[in-house]
Tab-separated table of C-alpha atoms in Angstrom:
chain	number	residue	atom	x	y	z
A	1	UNK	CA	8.894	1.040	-37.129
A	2	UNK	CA	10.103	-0.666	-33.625
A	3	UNK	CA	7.062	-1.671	-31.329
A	4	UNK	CA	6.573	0.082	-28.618
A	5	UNK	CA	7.507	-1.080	-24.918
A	6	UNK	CA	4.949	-2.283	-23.125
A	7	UNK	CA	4.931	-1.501	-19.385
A	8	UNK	CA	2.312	-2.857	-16.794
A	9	UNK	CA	2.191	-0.887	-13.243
A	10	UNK	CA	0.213	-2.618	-10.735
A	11	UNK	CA	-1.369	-0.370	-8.143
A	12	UNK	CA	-2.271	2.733	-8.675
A	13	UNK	CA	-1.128	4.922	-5.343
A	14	UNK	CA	1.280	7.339	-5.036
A	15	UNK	CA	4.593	5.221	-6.204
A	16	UNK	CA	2.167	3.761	-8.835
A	17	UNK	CA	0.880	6.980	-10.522
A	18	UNK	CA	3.973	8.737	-9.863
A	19	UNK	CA	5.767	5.972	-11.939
A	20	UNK	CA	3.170	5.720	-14.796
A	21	UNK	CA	3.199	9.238	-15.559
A	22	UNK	CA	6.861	9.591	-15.458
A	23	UNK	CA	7.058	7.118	-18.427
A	24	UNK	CA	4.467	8.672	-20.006
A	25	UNK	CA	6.683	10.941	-21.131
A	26	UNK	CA	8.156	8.951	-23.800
A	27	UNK	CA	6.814	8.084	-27.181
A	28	UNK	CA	8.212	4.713	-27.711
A	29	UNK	CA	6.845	3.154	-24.469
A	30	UNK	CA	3.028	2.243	-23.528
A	31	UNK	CA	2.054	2.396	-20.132
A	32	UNK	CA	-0.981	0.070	-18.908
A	33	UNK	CA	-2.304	1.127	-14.895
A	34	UNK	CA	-3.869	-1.646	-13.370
A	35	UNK	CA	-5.943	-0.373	-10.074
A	36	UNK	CA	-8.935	-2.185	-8.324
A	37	UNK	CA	-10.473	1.243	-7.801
A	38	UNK	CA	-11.553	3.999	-10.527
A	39	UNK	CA	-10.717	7.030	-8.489
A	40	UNK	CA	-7.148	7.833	-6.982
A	41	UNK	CA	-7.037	7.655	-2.910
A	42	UNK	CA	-5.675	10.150	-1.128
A	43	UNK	CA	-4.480	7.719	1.377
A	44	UNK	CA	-2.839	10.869	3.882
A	45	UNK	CA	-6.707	11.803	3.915
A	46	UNK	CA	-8.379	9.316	5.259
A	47	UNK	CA	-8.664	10.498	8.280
A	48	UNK	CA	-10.454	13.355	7.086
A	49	UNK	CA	-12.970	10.804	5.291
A	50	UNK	CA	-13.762	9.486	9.240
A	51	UNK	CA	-14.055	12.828	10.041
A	52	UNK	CA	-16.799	13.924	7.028
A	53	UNK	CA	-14.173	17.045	6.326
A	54	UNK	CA	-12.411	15.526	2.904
A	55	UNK	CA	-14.031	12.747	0.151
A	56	UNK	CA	-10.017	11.093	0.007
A	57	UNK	CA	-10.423	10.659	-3.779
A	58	UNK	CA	-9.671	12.469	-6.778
A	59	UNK	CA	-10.845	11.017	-10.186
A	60	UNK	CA	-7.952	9.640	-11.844
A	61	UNK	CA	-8.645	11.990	-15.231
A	62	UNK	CA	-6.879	15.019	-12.933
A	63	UNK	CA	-3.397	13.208	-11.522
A	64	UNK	CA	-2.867	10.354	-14.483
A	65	UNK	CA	-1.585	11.628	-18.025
A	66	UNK	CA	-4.034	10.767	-20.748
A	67	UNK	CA	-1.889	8.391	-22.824
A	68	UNK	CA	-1.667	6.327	-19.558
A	69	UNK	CA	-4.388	2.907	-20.188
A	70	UNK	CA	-6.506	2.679	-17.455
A	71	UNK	CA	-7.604	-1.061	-16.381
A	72	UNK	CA	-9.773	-0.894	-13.587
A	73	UNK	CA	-9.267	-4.552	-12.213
A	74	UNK	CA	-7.408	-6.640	-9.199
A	75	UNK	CA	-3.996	-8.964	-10.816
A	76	UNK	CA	-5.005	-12.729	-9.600
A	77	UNK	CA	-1.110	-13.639	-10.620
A	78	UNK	CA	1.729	-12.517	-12.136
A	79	UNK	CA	3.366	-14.745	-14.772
A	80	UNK	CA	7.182	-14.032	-14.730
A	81	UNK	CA	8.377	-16.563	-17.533
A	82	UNK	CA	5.002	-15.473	-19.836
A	83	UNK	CA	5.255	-11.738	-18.750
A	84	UNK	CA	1.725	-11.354	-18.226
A	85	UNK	CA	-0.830	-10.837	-15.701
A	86	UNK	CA	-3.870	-12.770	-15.004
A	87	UNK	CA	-7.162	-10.310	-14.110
A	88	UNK	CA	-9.549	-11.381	-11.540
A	89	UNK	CA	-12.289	-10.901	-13.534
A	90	UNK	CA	-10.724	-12.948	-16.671
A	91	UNK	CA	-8.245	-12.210	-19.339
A	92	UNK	CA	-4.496	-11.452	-19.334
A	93	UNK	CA	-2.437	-8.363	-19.552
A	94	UNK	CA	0.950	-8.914	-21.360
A	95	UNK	CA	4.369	-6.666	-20.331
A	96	UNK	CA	7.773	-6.150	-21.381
A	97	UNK	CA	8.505	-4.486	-18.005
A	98	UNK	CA	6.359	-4.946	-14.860
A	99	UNK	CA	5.686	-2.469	-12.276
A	100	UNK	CA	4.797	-3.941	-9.318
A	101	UNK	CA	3.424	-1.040	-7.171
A	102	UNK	CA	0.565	-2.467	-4.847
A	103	UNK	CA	0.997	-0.205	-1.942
A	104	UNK	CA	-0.246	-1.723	1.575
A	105	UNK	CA	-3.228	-1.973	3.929
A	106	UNK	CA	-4.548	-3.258	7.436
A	107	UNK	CA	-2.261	-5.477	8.648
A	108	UNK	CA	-3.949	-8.427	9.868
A	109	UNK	CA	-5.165	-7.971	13.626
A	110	UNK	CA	-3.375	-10.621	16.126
A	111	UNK	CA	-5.500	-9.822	19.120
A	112	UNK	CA	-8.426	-11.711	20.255
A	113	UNK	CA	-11.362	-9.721	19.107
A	114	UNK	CA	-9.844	-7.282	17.359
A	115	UNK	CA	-11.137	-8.835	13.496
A	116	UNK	CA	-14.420	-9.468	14.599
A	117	UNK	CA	-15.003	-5.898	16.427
A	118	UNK	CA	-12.768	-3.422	15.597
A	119	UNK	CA	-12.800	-1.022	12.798
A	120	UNK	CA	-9.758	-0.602	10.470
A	121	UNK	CA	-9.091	2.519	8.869
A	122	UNK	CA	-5.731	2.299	6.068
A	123	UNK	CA	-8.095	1.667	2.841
A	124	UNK	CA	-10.543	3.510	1.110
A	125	UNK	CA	-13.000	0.791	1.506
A	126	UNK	CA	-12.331	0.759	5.486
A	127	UNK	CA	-12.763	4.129	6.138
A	128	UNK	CA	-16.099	4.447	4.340
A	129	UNK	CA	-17.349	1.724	6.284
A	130	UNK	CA	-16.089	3.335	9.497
A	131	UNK	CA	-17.153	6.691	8.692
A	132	UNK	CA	-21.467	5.772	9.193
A	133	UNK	CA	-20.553	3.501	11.944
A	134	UNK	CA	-19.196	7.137	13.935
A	135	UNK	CA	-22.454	8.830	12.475
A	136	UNK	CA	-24.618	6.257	14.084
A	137	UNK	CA	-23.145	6.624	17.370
A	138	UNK	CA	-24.555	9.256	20.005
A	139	UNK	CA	-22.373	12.005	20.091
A	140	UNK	CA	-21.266	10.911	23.835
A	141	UNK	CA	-20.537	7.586	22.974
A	142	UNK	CA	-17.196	6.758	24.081
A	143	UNK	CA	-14.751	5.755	21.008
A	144	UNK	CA	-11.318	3.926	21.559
A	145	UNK	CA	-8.532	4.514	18.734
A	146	UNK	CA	-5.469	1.617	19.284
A	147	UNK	CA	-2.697	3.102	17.284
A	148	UNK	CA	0.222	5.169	18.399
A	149	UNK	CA	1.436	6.309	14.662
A	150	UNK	CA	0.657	9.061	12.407
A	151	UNK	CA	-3.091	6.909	11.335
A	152	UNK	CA	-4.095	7.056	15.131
A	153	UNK	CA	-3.025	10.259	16.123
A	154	UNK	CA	-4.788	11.744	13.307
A	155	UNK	CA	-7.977	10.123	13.301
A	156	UNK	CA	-8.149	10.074	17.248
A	157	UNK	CA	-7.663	14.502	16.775
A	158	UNK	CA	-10.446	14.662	13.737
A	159	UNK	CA	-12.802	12.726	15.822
A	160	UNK	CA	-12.439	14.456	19.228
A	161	UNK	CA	-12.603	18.159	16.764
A	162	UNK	CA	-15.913	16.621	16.007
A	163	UNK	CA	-16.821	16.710	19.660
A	164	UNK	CA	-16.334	12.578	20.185
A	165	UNK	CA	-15.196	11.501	23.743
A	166	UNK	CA	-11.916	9.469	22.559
A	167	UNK	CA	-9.403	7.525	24.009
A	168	UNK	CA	-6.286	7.063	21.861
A	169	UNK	CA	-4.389	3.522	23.207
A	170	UNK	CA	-0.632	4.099	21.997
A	171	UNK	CA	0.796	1.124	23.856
A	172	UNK	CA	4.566	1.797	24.729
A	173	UNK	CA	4.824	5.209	23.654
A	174	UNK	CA	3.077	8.131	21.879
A	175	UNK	CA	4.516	8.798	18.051
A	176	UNK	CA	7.495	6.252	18.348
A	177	UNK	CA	9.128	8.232	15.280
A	178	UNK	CA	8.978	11.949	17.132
A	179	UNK	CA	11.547	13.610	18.838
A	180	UNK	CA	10.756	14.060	22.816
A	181	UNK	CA	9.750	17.275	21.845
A	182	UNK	CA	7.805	17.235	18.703
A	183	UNK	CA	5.945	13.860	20.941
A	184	UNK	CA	5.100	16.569	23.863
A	185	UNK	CA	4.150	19.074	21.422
A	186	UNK	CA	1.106	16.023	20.609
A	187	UNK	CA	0.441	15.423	23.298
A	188	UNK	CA	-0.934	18.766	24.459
A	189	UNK	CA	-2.469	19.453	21.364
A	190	UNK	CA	-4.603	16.138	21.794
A	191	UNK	CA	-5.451	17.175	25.622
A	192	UNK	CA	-6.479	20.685	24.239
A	193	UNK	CA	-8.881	18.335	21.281
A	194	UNK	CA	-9.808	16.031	24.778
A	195	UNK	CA	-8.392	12.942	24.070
A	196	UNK	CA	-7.565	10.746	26.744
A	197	UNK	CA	-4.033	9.157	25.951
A	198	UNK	CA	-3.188	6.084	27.223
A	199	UNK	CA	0.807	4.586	27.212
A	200	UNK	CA	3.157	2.951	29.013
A	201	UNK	CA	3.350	0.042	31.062
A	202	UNK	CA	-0.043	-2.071	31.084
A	203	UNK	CA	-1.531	0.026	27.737
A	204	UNK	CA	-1.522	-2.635	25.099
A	205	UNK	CA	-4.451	-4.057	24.238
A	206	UNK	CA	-5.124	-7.094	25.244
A	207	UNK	CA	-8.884	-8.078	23.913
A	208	UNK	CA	-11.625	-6.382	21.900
A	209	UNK	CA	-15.354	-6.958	22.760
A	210	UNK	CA	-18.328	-5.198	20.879
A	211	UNK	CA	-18.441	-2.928	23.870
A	212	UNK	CA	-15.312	-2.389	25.564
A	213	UNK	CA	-11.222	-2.571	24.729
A	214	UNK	CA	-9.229	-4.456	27.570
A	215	UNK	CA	-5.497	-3.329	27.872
A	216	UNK	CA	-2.480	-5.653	29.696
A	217	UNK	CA	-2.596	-4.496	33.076
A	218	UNK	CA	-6.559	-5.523	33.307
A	219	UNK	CA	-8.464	-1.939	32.704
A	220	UNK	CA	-11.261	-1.818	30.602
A	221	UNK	CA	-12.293	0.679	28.556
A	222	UNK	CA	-15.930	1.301	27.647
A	223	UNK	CA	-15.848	1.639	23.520
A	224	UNK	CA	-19.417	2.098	21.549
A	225	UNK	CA	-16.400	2.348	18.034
A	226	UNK	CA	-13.466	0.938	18.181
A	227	UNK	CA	-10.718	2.197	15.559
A	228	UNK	CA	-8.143	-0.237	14.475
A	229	UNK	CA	-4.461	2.057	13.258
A	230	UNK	CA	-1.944	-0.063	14.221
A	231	UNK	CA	0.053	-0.848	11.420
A	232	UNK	CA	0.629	-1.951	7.318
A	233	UNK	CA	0.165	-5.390	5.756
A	234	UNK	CA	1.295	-5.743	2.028
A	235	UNK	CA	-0.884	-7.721	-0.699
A	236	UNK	CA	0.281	-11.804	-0.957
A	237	UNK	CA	0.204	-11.091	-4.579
A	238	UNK	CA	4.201	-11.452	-5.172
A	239	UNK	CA	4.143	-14.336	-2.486
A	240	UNK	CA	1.501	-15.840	-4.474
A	241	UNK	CA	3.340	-15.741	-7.935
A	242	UNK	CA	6.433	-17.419	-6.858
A	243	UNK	CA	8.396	-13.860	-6.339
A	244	UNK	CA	10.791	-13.855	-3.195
A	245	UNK	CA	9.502	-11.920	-0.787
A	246	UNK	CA	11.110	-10.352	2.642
A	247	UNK	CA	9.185	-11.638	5.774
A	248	UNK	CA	6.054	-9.123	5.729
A	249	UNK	CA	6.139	-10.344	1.755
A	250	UNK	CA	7.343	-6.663	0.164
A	251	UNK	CA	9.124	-7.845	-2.953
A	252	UNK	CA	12.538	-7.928	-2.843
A	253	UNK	CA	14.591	-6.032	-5.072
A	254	UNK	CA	18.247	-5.008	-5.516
A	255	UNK	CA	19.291	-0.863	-4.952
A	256	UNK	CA	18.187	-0.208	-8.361
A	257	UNK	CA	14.473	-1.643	-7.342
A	258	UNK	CA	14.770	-4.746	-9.738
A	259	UNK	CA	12.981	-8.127	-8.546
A	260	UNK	CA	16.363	-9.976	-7.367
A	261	UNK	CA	13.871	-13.209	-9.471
A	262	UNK	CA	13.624	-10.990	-12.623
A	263	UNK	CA	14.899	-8.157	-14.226
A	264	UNK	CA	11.722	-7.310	-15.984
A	265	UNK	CA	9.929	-6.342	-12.806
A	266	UNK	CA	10.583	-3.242	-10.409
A	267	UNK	CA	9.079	-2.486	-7.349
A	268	UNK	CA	8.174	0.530	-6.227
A	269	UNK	CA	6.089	2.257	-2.986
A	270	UNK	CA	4.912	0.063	0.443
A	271	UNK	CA	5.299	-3.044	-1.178
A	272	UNK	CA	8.887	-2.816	-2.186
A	273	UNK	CA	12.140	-3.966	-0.113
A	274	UNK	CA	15.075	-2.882	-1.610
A	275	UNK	CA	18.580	-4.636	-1.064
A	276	UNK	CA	16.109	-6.604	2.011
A	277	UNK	CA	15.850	-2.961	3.457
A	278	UNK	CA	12.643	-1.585	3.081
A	279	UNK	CA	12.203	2.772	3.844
A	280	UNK	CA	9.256	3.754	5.983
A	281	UNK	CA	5.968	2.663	4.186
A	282	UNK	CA	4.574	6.654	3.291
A	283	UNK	CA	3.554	8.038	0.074
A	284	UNK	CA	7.058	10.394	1.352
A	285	UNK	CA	9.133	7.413	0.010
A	286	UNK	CA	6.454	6.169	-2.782
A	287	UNK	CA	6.684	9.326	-4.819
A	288	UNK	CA	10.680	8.701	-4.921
A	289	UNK	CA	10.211	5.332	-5.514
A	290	UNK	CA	7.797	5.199	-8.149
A	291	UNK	CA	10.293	8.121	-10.139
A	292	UNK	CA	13.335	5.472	-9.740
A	293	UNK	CA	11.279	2.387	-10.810
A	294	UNK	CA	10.074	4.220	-14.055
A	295	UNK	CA	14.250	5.881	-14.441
A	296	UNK	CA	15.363	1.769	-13.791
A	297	UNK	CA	12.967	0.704	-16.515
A	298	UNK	CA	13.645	3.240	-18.947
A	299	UNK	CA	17.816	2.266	-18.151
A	300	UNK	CA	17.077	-1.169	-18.938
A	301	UNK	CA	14.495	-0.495	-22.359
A	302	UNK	CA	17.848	1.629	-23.102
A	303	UNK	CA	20.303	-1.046	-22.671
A	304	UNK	CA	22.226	1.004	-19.450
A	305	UNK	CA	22.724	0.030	-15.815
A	306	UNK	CA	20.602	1.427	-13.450
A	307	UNK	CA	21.435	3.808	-11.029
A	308	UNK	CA	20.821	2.457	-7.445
A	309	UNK	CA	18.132	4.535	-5.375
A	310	UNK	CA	18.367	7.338	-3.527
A	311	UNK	CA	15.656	7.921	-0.897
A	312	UNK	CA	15.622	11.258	1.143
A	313	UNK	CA	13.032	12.571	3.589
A	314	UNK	CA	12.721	15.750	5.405
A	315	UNK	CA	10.240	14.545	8.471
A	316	UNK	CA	6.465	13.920	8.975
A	317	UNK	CA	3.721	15.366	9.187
A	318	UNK	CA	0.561	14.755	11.442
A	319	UNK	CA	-2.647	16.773	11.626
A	320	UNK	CA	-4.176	17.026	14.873
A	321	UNK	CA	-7.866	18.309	13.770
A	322	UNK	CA	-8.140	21.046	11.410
A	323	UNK	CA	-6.331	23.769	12.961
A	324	UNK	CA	-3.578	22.383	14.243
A	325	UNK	CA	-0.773	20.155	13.025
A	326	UNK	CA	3.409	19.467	13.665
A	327	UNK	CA	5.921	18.905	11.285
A	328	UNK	CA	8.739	16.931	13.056
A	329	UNK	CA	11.719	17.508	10.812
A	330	UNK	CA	14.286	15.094	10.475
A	331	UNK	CA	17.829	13.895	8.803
A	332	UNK	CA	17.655	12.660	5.206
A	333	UNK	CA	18.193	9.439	6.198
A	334	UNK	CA	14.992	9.493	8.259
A	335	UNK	CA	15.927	10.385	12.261
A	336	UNK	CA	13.661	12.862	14.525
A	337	UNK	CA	15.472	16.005	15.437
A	338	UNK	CA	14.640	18.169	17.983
A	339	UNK	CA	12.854	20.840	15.740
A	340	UNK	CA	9.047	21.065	15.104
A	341	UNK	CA	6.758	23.328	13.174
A	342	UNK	CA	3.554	22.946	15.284
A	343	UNK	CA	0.469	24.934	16.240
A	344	UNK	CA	-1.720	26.416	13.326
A	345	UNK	CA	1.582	26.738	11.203
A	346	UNK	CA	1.995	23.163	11.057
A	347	UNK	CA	-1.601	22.429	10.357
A	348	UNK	CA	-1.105	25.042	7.304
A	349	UNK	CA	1.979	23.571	6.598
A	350	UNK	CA	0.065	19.980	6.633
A	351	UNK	CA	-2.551	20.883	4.217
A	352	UNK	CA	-0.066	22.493	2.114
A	353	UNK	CA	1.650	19.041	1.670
A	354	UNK	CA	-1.183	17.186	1.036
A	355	UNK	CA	-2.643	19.604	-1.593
A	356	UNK	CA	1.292	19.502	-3.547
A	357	UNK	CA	1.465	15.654	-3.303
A	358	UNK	CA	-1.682	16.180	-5.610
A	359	UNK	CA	-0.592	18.893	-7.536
A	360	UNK	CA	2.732	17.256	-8.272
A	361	UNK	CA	0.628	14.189	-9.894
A	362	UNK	CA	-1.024	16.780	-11.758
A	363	UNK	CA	1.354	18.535	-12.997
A	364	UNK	CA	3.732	15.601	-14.085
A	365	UNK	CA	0.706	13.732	-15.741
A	366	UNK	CA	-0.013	17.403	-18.147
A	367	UNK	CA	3.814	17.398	-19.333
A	368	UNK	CA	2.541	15.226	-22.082
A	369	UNK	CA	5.630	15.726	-24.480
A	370	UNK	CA	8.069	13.396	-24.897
A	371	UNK	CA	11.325	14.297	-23.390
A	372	UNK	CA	14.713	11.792	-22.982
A	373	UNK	CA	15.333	10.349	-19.977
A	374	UNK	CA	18.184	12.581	-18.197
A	375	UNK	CA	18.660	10.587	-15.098
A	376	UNK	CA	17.410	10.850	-11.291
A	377	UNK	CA	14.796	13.676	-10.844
A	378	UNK	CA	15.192	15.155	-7.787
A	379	UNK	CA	12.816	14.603	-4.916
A	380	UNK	CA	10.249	17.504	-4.561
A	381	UNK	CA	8.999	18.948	-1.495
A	382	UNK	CA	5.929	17.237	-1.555
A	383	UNK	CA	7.243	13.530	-2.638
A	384	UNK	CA	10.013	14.387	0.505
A	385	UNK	CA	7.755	15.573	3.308
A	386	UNK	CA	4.189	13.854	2.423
């Protein structure tokens, strides 16, 4: 009997789990999930976490198919020319086919005080540390967010729901990806929740203190918590095992998602930059991604040319508290038109896409029976609009 193909995914995140489960599926390969954490993050929750309405986390027995091997553990380094991994806490895993799926986080903090007193919010870990630091404030307590994307928006709207006085600091302009109408659409919606937004000219921030954010043109702004959602950093790991990188140290890959250093390893999700041009870091492009890194590996176990990858979004989606949302739709190759779902239709329609992106997991890791690989899977709804 032929041995069975081993294949390592590191991460387990959207584009990870998607990925895993997908090559679940087949009988002759055995998948081996490598995730720091023994619960699967709902990363588009976090927010809610802050806010005490949503946990974030779903145990990874619901959304991972049961022939998938869970290791829960951190990868120190990846060996290329041994194809294995080293653990953090000891012990190698061995591959035929990597994986490399390690999704993103804070991105380090360039402004003076910002590390020592500001609170960042795109991990698990972060946002339950933030979360009692918000309890233990007095309900009157001002609270700055700095973060003009989807992250700020939405935790700036949960907090001021929960009756916080907030101050959201967007720098140059509210929701850079929204069209001029689906960005005043926001923008009411947070003056309805009481949020002070501050942008333009002068609204960067220049320095955080343990008290207070100070912006460019001199104001400062009394803070008791200071959020921190101003952008992604990726994991050094591929930097650190002698993988070429792009400049913010995604792996780089060809249009089929291959390492351009190794054919045995595919990226997939945040940390991935295909042909040196990386999509949007959302779990929107990690579900796709994570499908065409397991289709790319299961072309190469079969001896075939992969097909390059085909990325398609419909928008995005930002909750502004519980009952109210927008969903700015967009072309498929990711530009803001001028229509908008908003109002309590697009908070419904916001909830609905979280719940799918779960349900999808589900559902993929429960088709348990083998089945041949018939090419690209289309997008659904939920791994295009999450």
């Amino acid at each position: 009997m032929d041995k069975n193909t081993d294949v390592v995914v590191i991460g387990g995140g959207y584009a990870g789990v998607t990925a895993a489960n997908r090559l679940a599926h087949r009988d002759d390969v055995s998948v081996t999930l490598i995730n720091p954490r023994p619960d699967f993050v709902e990363r588009i929750r976090l927010h809610q976490l802050v806010g005490g309405t949503h946990a974030a986390v779903v145990d990874y027995g619901e959304v991972l198919a049961e022939n998938v091997r869970l290791v829960v553990d951190s990868v120190a380094t990846i060996d290329a020319a041994g194809r294995h991994v080293a653990l953090t806490t000891g012990g190698t895993v061995g591959y035929d086919y990597l994986i490399y799926a390690v999704g993103s986080g804070s991105a380090e903090p360039d402004v003076p005080g910002a590390a020592e007193f500001a609170h960042p919010i795109a991990t698990l870990e972060e946002a339950r540390r933030l979360r009692p630091v918000v309890d233990a404030a007095p309900a009157s307590a001002p609270v700055t967010v700095v973060g003009s994307g989807p992250t700020g928006i939405e935790t700036a709207a949960e907090l001021a729901e929960e009756g916080r006085a907030v101050t959201l600091v967007c720098g140059r302009v509210l929701g850079p990806y929204l069209h001029p109408r689906g960005r005043r659409s926001v923008a009411r919606a947070l003056a309805e929740l009481g949020v002070t937004v501050l942008e333009g000219p002068g609204a960067r921030v220049a320095a955080v203190t343990r008290d207070a954010v100070r912006l460019d043109d001199g104001r400062e702004l009394p803070s008791r918590v200071t959020v921190w959602a101003t952008g992604f950093g990726v994991p050094d790991l591929a930097a650190r095992s002698g993988l070429s990188t792009d400049a913010v140290g995604r792996l780089l890959t060809d249009e089929t998602l291959t390492s351009v250093d190794d054919a045995r390893i595919v990226a997939a999700g945040d940390a991935a930059a295909p042909a040196n041009a990386p999509f949007r870091m959302s779990c929107q492009a990690a579900g796709q991604l994570g499908t065409r890194a397991a289709r790319t590996v299961l072309s190469r176990i079969a001896g075939e040319q992969p097909a390059p990858l085909t990325v398609r979004f419909a928008g995005q989606c930002i909750s502004l508290g519980r009952r109210t949302g927008i969903f700015q739709f967009a072309s498929l190759d990711d530009h803001a038109n001028p229509f908008y779902l908003g109002g309590r239709p697009g908070a419904k329609l916001k909830e609905f896409i979280c719940k799918s992106t779960v349900k999808q997991l589900v559902n993929e890791a429960r088709r348990s029976a083998p089945r041949p690989d018939r090419g690209e899977a289309p997008a659904t709804t939920a791994e295009r609009a999450a």
